[in-house]
GROMACS .gro file of C-alpha atoms in nm:
model
  353
    1UNK     CA    1   8.838   3.982  -3.272
    2UNK     CA    2   8.502   3.919  -3.103
    3UNK     CA    3   8.331   3.625  -3.273
    4UNK     CA    4   7.955   3.570  -3.306
    5UNK     CA    5   7.965   3.293  -3.047
    6UNK     CA    6   8.145   3.524  -2.804
    7UNK     CA    7   7.869   3.784  -2.850
    8UNK     CA    8   7.609   3.519  -2.764
    9UNK     CA    9   7.810   3.409  -2.460
   10UNK     CA   10   7.845   3.765  -2.332
   11UNK     CA   11   7.474   3.829  -2.374
   12UNK     CA   12   7.403   3.516  -2.171
   13UNK     CA   13   7.643   3.602  -1.889
   14UNK     CA   14   7.550   3.969  -1.880
   15UNK     CA   15   7.191   3.857  -1.821
   16UNK     CA   16   7.300   3.611  -1.551
   17UNK     CA   17   7.502   3.876  -1.367
   18UNK     CA   18   7.201   4.111  -1.365
   19UNK     CA   19   6.930   3.847  -1.309
   20UNK     CA   20   6.661   3.919  -1.053
   21UNK     CA   21   6.372   3.713  -0.925
   22UNK     CA   22   6.339   3.378  -0.749
   23UNK     CA   23   6.628   3.133  -0.775
   24UNK     CA   24   6.586   2.800  -0.949
   25UNK     CA   25   6.642   2.609  -0.627
   26UNK     CA   26   6.635   2.262  -0.776
   27UNK     CA   27   6.898   2.351  -1.038
   28UNK     CA   28   7.117   2.529  -0.783
   29UNK     CA   29   7.106   2.239  -0.536
   30UNK     CA   30   7.183   1.991  -0.811
   31UNK     CA   31   7.481   2.203  -0.914
   32UNK     CA   32   7.609   2.214  -0.557
   33UNK     CA   33   7.594   1.836  -0.522
   34UNK     CA   34   7.774   1.789  -0.856
   35UNK     CA   35   8.042   2.042  -0.755
   36UNK     CA   36   8.106   1.848  -0.433
   37UNK     CA   37   8.112   1.516  -0.620
   38UNK     CA   38   8.353   1.646  -0.886
   39UNK     CA   39   8.581   1.767  -0.606
   40UNK     CA   40   8.585   1.420  -0.451
   41UNK     CA   41   8.365   1.525  -0.160
   42UNK     CA   42   8.052   1.380  -0.008
   43UNK     CA   43   7.747   1.592  -0.081
   44UNK     CA   44   7.652   1.825   0.205
   45UNK     CA   45   7.418   1.677   0.464
   46UNK     CA   46   7.188   1.972   0.425
   47UNK     CA   47   7.139   2.271   0.198
   48UNK     CA   48   7.001   2.586   0.359
   49UNK     CA   49   6.856   2.881   0.170
   50UNK     CA   50   6.898   3.245   0.272
   51UNK     CA   51   6.714   3.552   0.148
   52UNK     CA   52   7.034   3.752   0.090
   53UNK     CA   53   7.409   3.744   0.153
   54UNK     CA   54   7.340   3.936   0.475
   55UNK     CA   55   7.101   3.667   0.600
   56UNK     CA   56   7.354   3.399   0.505
   57UNK     CA   57   7.630   3.571   0.703
   58UNK     CA   58   7.403   3.610   1.007
   59UNK     CA   59   7.311   3.241   0.983
   60UNK     CA   60   7.672   3.129   0.956
   61UNK     CA   61   7.770   3.338   1.258
   62UNK     CA   62   7.507   3.160   1.467
   63UNK     CA   63   7.597   2.810   1.343
   64UNK     CA   64   7.957   2.833   1.457
   65UNK     CA   65   8.149   2.512   1.381
   66UNK     CA   66   7.836   2.311   1.301
   67UNK     CA   67   7.872   2.327   0.917
   68UNK     CA   68   8.230   2.195   0.935
   69UNK     CA   69   8.528   2.337   0.750
   70UNK     CA   70   8.499   2.543   0.436
   71UNK     CA   71   8.553   2.345   0.116
   72UNK     CA   72   8.555   2.648  -0.114
   73UNK     CA   73   8.913   2.581  -0.216
   74UNK     CA   74   8.824   2.234  -0.342
   75UNK     CA   75   8.494   2.311  -0.514
   76UNK     CA   76   8.579   2.651  -0.662
   77UNK     CA   77   8.942   2.768  -0.635
   78UNK     CA   78   9.128   2.455  -0.748
   79UNK     CA   79   8.900   2.371  -1.043
   80UNK     CA   80   8.919   2.732  -1.162
   81UNK     CA   81   9.299   2.746  -1.130
   82UNK     CA   82   9.342   2.412  -1.308
   83UNK     CA   83   9.112   2.510  -1.594
   84UNK     CA   84   9.267   2.852  -1.632
   85UNK     CA   85   9.610   2.688  -1.659
   86UNK     CA   86   9.481   2.437  -1.912
   87UNK     CA   87   9.311   2.693  -2.136
   88UNK     CA   88   9.607   2.930  -2.105
   89UNK     CA   89   9.847   2.656  -2.215
   90UNK     CA   90   9.613   2.557  -2.496
   91UNK     CA   91   9.570   2.909  -2.635
   92UNK     CA   92   9.906   3.058  -2.539
   93UNK     CA   93   9.952   3.394  -2.362
   94UNK     CA   94   9.823   3.595  -2.658
   95UNK     CA   95   9.523   3.371  -2.712
   96UNK     CA   96   9.432   3.378  -2.344
   97UNK     CA   97   9.455   3.759  -2.338
   98UNK     CA   98   9.232   3.782  -2.644
   99UNK     CA   99   8.979   3.542  -2.491
  100UNK     CA  100   8.967   3.731  -2.161
  101UNK     CA  101   8.935   4.066  -2.338
  102UNK     CA  102   8.642   3.937  -2.542
  103UNK     CA  103   8.460   3.779  -2.248
  104UNK     CA  104   8.537   3.820  -1.878
  105UNK     CA  105   8.700   4.162  -1.899
  106UNK     CA  106   8.372   4.307  -2.025
  107UNK     CA  107   8.194   4.214  -1.703
  108UNK     CA  108   8.476   4.230  -1.452
  109UNK     CA  109   8.452   4.591  -1.331
  110UNK     CA  110   8.075   4.601  -1.282
  111UNK     CA  111   8.046   4.260  -1.110
  112UNK     CA  112   8.347   4.322  -0.886
  113UNK     CA  113   8.214   4.665  -0.785
  114UNK     CA  114   7.872   4.518  -0.706
  115UNK     CA  115   8.021   4.237  -0.495
  116UNK     CA  116   8.238   4.487  -0.305
  117UNK     CA  117   7.935   4.705  -0.237
  118UNK     CA  118   7.737   4.407  -0.105
  119UNK     CA  119   8.024   4.318   0.130
  120UNK     CA  120   8.040   4.677   0.254
  121UNK     CA  121   7.663   4.682   0.300
  122UNK     CA  122   7.675   4.367   0.513
  123UNK     CA  123   7.937   4.523   0.740
  124UNK     CA  124   7.738   4.846   0.767
  125UNK     CA  125   7.417   4.666   0.864
  126UNK     CA  126   7.582   4.444   1.125
  127UNK     CA  127   7.781   4.735   1.266
  128UNK     CA  128   7.452   4.911   1.341
  129UNK     CA  129   7.387   4.651   1.610
  130UNK     CA  130   7.707   4.714   1.804
  131UNK     CA  131   7.605   4.848   2.149
  132UNK     CA  132   7.784   5.109   2.359
  133UNK     CA  133   7.857   5.480   2.363
  134UNK     CA  134   8.231   5.489   2.426
  135UNK     CA  135   8.418   5.559   2.102
  136UNK     CA  136   8.723   5.342   2.182
  137UNK     CA  137   8.506   5.042   2.270
  138UNK     CA  138   8.296   5.090   1.956
  139UNK     CA  139   8.605   5.102   1.735
  140UNK     CA  140   8.744   4.785   1.893
  141UNK     CA  141   8.411   4.604   1.848
  142UNK     CA  142   8.402   4.719   1.485
  143UNK     CA  143   8.752   4.584   1.423
  144UNK     CA  144   8.653   4.249   1.573
  145UNK     CA  145   8.341   4.238   1.355
  146UNK     CA  146   8.543   4.319   1.042
  147UNK     CA  147   8.788   4.037   1.122
  148UNK     CA  148   8.507   3.786   1.174
  149UNK     CA  149   8.319   3.891   0.862
  150UNK     CA  150   8.631   3.892   0.646
  151UNK     CA  151   8.674   3.517   0.691
  152UNK     CA  152   8.307   3.439   0.635
  153UNK     CA  153   8.300   3.649   0.319
  154UNK     CA  154   8.621   3.488   0.192
  155UNK     CA  155   8.441   3.153   0.217
  156UNK     CA  156   8.167   3.270  -0.023
  157UNK     CA  157   8.133   3.164  -0.386
  158UNK     CA  158   7.970   3.454  -0.570
  159UNK     CA  159   7.727   3.264  -0.791
  160UNK     CA  160   7.581   3.501  -1.050
  161UNK     CA  161   7.845   3.761  -0.960
  162UNK     CA  162   8.116   3.519  -1.075
  163UNK     CA  163   7.979   3.575  -1.424
  164UNK     CA  164   8.295   3.748  -1.549
  165UNK     CA  165   8.534   3.458  -1.511
  166UNK     CA  166   8.273   3.192  -1.585
  167UNK     CA  167   8.199   3.362  -1.920
  168UNK     CA  168   8.560   3.304  -2.025
  169UNK     CA  169   8.521   2.927  -1.985
  170UNK     CA  170   8.172   2.889  -2.129
  171UNK     CA  171   8.182   2.599  -2.377
  172UNK     CA  172   8.547   2.531  -2.297
  173UNK     CA  173   8.530   2.349  -1.962
  174UNK     CA  174   8.305   2.064  -1.850
  175UNK     CA  175   8.475   2.070  -1.513
  176UNK     CA  176   8.334   2.414  -1.433
  177UNK     CA  177   7.983   2.330  -1.554
  178UNK     CA  178   7.840   2.277  -1.201
  179UNK     CA  179   7.964   2.620  -1.090
  180UNK     CA  180   7.822   2.778  -1.405
  181UNK     CA  181   7.486   2.608  -1.347
  182UNK     CA  182   7.470   2.736  -0.989
  183UNK     CA  183   7.555   3.088  -1.107
  184UNK     CA  184   7.276   3.073  -1.364
  185UNK     CA  185   7.028   2.960  -1.099
  186UNK     CA  186   7.111   3.149  -0.778
  187UNK     CA  187   7.315   3.411  -0.596
  188UNK     CA  188   7.606   3.376  -0.357
  189UNK     CA  189   7.666   3.043  -0.181
  190UNK     CA  190   7.885   2.900   0.093
  191UNK     CA  191   8.023   2.543   0.069
  192UNK     CA  192   8.117   2.367   0.395
  193UNK     CA  193   8.179   2.002   0.476
  194UNK     CA  194   7.833   1.933   0.620
  195UNK     CA  195   7.626   2.231   0.508
  196UNK     CA  196   7.589   2.447   0.199
  197UNK     CA  197   7.415   2.783   0.227
  198UNK     CA  198   7.271   2.930  -0.095
  199UNK     CA  199   7.129   3.280  -0.142
  200UNK     CA  200   6.834   3.398  -0.341
  201UNK     CA  201   6.897   3.649  -0.617
  202UNK     CA  202   6.793   4.014  -0.578
  203UNK     CA  203   6.437   4.109  -0.655
  204UNK     CA  204   6.543   4.452  -0.782
  205UNK     CA  205   6.861   4.585  -0.945
  206UNK     CA  206   6.886   4.938  -1.083
  207UNK     CA  207   7.200   5.070  -1.251
  208UNK     CA  208   7.298   5.370  -1.462
  209UNK     CA  209   7.450   5.361  -1.808
  210UNK     CA  210   7.796   5.307  -1.655
  211UNK     CA  211   7.678   4.998  -1.467
  212UNK     CA  212   7.683   5.167  -1.125
  213UNK     CA  213   7.409   5.117  -0.868
  214UNK     CA  214   7.165   5.399  -0.920
  215UNK     CA  215   6.812   5.482  -0.806
  216UNK     CA  216   6.654   5.805  -0.692
  217UNK     CA  217   6.324   5.648  -0.588
  218UNK     CA  218   6.417   5.352  -0.366
  219UNK     CA  219   6.670   5.072  -0.326
  220UNK     CA  220   6.917   5.030  -0.609
  221UNK     CA  221   6.961   4.668  -0.499
  222UNK     CA  222   6.696   4.481  -0.302
  223UNK     CA  223   6.687   4.119  -0.182
  224UNK     CA  224   6.371   3.929  -0.091
  225UNK     CA  225   6.447   3.941   0.283
  226UNK     CA  226   6.461   4.323   0.274
  227UNK     CA  227   6.840   4.369   0.267
  228UNK     CA  228   6.887   4.673   0.045
  229UNK     CA  229   7.153   4.906  -0.088
  230UNK     CA  230   7.072   5.264  -0.181
  231UNK     CA  231   7.286   5.458  -0.425
  232UNK     CA  232   7.281   5.749  -0.664
  233UNK     CA  233   7.511   5.706  -0.965
  234UNK     CA  234   7.725   5.464  -0.771
  235UNK     CA  235   7.756   5.666  -0.451
  236UNK     CA  236   7.605   5.503  -0.141
  237UNK     CA  237   7.335   5.718   0.019
  238UNK     CA  238   7.111   5.667   0.325
  239UNK     CA  239   6.762   5.535   0.251
  240UNK     CA  240   6.600   5.834   0.421
  241UNK     CA  241   6.802   6.070   0.202
  242UNK     CA  242   6.620   5.954  -0.111
  243UNK     CA  243   6.282   6.029   0.044
  244UNK     CA  244   6.347   6.402   0.044
  245UNK     CA  245   6.492   6.436  -0.306
  246UNK     CA  246   6.152   6.511  -0.458
  247UNK     CA  247   6.094   6.801  -0.214
  248UNK     CA  248   6.431   6.974  -0.249
  249UNK     CA  249   6.476   7.347  -0.280
  250UNK     CA  250   6.791   7.562  -0.310
  251UNK     CA  251   6.795   7.643   0.062
  252UNK     CA  252   6.791   7.274   0.160
  253UNK     CA  253   7.073   7.202  -0.083
  254UNK     CA  254   7.283   7.490   0.055
  255UNK     CA  255   7.222   7.375   0.414
  256UNK     CA  256   7.341   7.016   0.356
  257UNK     CA  257   7.670   6.977   0.546
  258UNK     CA  258   7.781   6.654   0.377
  259UNK     CA  259   7.957   6.763   0.056
  260UNK     CA  260   7.901   6.433  -0.123
  261UNK     CA  261   7.529   6.429  -0.046
  262UNK     CA  262   7.504   6.792  -0.153
  263UNK     CA  263   7.652   6.700  -0.492
  264UNK     CA  264   7.391   6.425  -0.526
  265UNK     CA  265   7.120   6.678  -0.445
  266UNK     CA  266   7.250   6.914  -0.711
  267UNK     CA  267   7.262   6.642  -0.975
  268UNK     CA  268   6.910   6.527  -0.891
  269UNK     CA  269   6.769   6.880  -0.872
  270UNK     CA  270   6.949   6.994  -1.186
  271UNK     CA  271   7.226   7.251  -1.203
  272UNK     CA  272   7.029   7.473  -1.441
  273UNK     CA  273   6.723   7.467  -1.217
  274UNK     CA  274   6.933   7.541  -0.909
  275UNK     CA  275   7.098   7.837  -1.082
  276UNK     CA  276   6.764   7.974  -1.194
  277UNK     CA  277   6.596   7.940  -0.854
  278UNK     CA  278   6.885   8.034  -0.625
  279UNK     CA  279   6.937   8.381  -0.764
  280UNK     CA  280   7.284   8.295  -0.893
  281UNK     CA  281   7.455   8.539  -1.126
  282UNK     CA  282   7.693   8.468  -1.414
  283UNK     CA  283   8.062   8.539  -1.355
  284UNK     CA  284   8.168   8.561  -1.721
  285UNK     CA  285   8.010   8.580  -2.064
  286UNK     CA  286   8.166   8.558  -2.411
  287UNK     CA  287   8.091   8.431  -2.761
  288UNK     CA  288   8.103   8.066  -2.649
  289UNK     CA  289   7.855   8.087  -2.362
  290UNK     CA  290   7.801   8.192  -2.001
  291UNK     CA  291   8.011   8.080  -1.704
  292UNK     CA  292   7.826   8.026  -1.376
  293UNK     CA  293   7.976   7.940  -1.038
  294UNK     CA  294   7.794   7.792  -0.739
  295UNK     CA  295   7.980   7.847  -0.408
  296UNK     CA  296   7.970   7.534  -0.189
  297UNK     CA  297   8.045   7.567   0.182
  298UNK     CA  298   8.313   7.320   0.285
  299UNK     CA  299   8.362   7.201  -0.073
  300UNK     CA  300   8.497   7.324  -0.404
  301UNK     CA  301   8.276   7.551  -0.612
  302UNK     CA  302   8.064   7.405  -0.890
  303UNK     CA  303   8.141   7.573  -1.222
  304UNK     CA  304   7.910   7.536  -1.521
  305UNK     CA  305   7.915   7.680  -1.871
  306UNK     CA  306   7.578   7.748  -2.033
  307UNK     CA  307   7.601   7.700  -2.409
  308UNK     CA  308   7.334   7.728  -2.678
  309UNK     CA  309   7.330   7.487  -2.970
  310UNK     CA  310   7.356   7.692  -3.289
  311UNK     CA  311   7.171   7.424  -3.484
  312UNK     CA  312   6.797   7.480  -3.441
  313UNK     CA  313   6.558   7.208  -3.330
  314UNK     CA  314   6.274   7.103  -3.570
  315UNK     CA  315   6.047   7.362  -3.406
  316UNK     CA  316   6.303   7.638  -3.463
  317UNK     CA  317   6.415   7.665  -3.099
  318UNK     CA  318   6.777   7.637  -2.987
  319UNK     CA  319   6.859   7.386  -2.715
  320UNK     CA  320   7.062   7.493  -2.410
  321UNK     CA  321   7.331   7.266  -2.263
  322UNK     CA  322   7.513   7.285  -1.929
  323UNK     CA  323   7.876   7.175  -1.919
  324UNK     CA  324   8.039   7.094  -1.586
  325UNK     CA  325   8.393   7.240  -1.587
  326UNK     CA  326   8.681   7.265  -1.334
  327UNK     CA  327   8.608   7.493  -1.035
  328UNK     CA  328   8.889   7.739  -1.116
  329UNK     CA  329   8.770   7.803  -1.471
  330UNK     CA  330   8.792   8.180  -1.532
  331UNK     CA  331   8.607   8.226  -1.860
  332UNK     CA  332   8.331   8.056  -2.055
  333UNK     CA  333   8.568   7.996  -2.348
  334UNK     CA  334   8.825   7.834  -2.117
  335UNK     CA  335   8.555   7.599  -1.990
  336UNK     CA  336   8.431   7.501  -2.335
  337UNK     CA  337   8.792   7.449  -2.452
  338UNK     CA  338   8.853   7.222  -2.152
  339UNK     CA  339   8.568   6.992  -2.260
  340UNK     CA  340   8.761   6.935  -2.584
  341UNK     CA  341   9.091   6.879  -2.403
  342UNK     CA  342   9.229   7.214  -2.522
  343UNK     CA  343   9.370   7.530  -2.369
  344UNK     CA  344   9.166   7.847  -2.413
  345UNK     CA  345   9.407   7.990  -2.672
  346UNK     CA  346   9.389   7.670  -2.877
  347UNK     CA  347   9.012   7.670  -2.904
  348UNK     CA  348   8.908   7.844  -3.225
  349UNK     CA  349   8.610   7.655  -3.372
  350UNK     CA  350   8.528   7.730  -3.733
  351UNK     CA  351   8.161   7.672  -3.659
  352UNK     CA  352   7.999   7.618  -3.323
  353UNK     CA  353   7.735   7.345  -3.297
   0.00000   0.00000   0.00000
């Protein structure tokens, strides 16, 4: 059962994971030095700040061997593994599962997805600079870049995006306190023998109700150096694509060759508006509603059922809803039944609302 203190902890770490704005550099640097000291290491000779994970990766590629070997295993991996083992032994398998379910599991999916998207964005940006026109040479250069970046990214400690597992140990581990303090103060960071590189946090973060990156008016994630990710309900989209969303019309939507981008256009424009303005005609009508189908070149049709709420609004009007249903839906009743997890013959509501 989730206790009051666990609720407070999750509120704290949810805020850390989503924090934007300037890092607390003094607190982050102090945490780095303590993490090195607790690992039995000499503090790094210098601490360098980067405006984003992308800038940090570019910097580390230029520095070569100068920072020395990565010490991530000693400052992050070993302490975490030791503390996880200790708490697991202390609570037992069932207690550990309950703790994780009440804390880290609640942040795991969203923080992991965000970190994966940042990694992918770094690769995409650096791949843009690969010269050449020959496809085979480009693919080979891309593979080499992926190999190089994989190691650099494996050396990263995720700072605020380690919030999921740090939440599970909040108040239970002094040994992980330096890592928690860094996460509360800054973004990703890279620990090496001679140099530590720490990133600023984003200046903007926009997500939908499911926790996915989402913005129809600009970057969904933006760092102070300009590194940005654009997305609509979790799907990556080009920056220029967002600029034309406000000027869409049915013809532009029909002409879009990329099926995924066309679906984004439809969602942004509104299925009901598209149907009304594209001259679409209903394919079936019954007592439950009206079935509409939008043919999509190179993609499955979009099927929608138009239903009217039988309960009137305060002003006496009846609100219309649009239900997205499977493309092969044959009747309006079949579509409405599907939204309830039923077959058409099983759907016999006593009173429609």
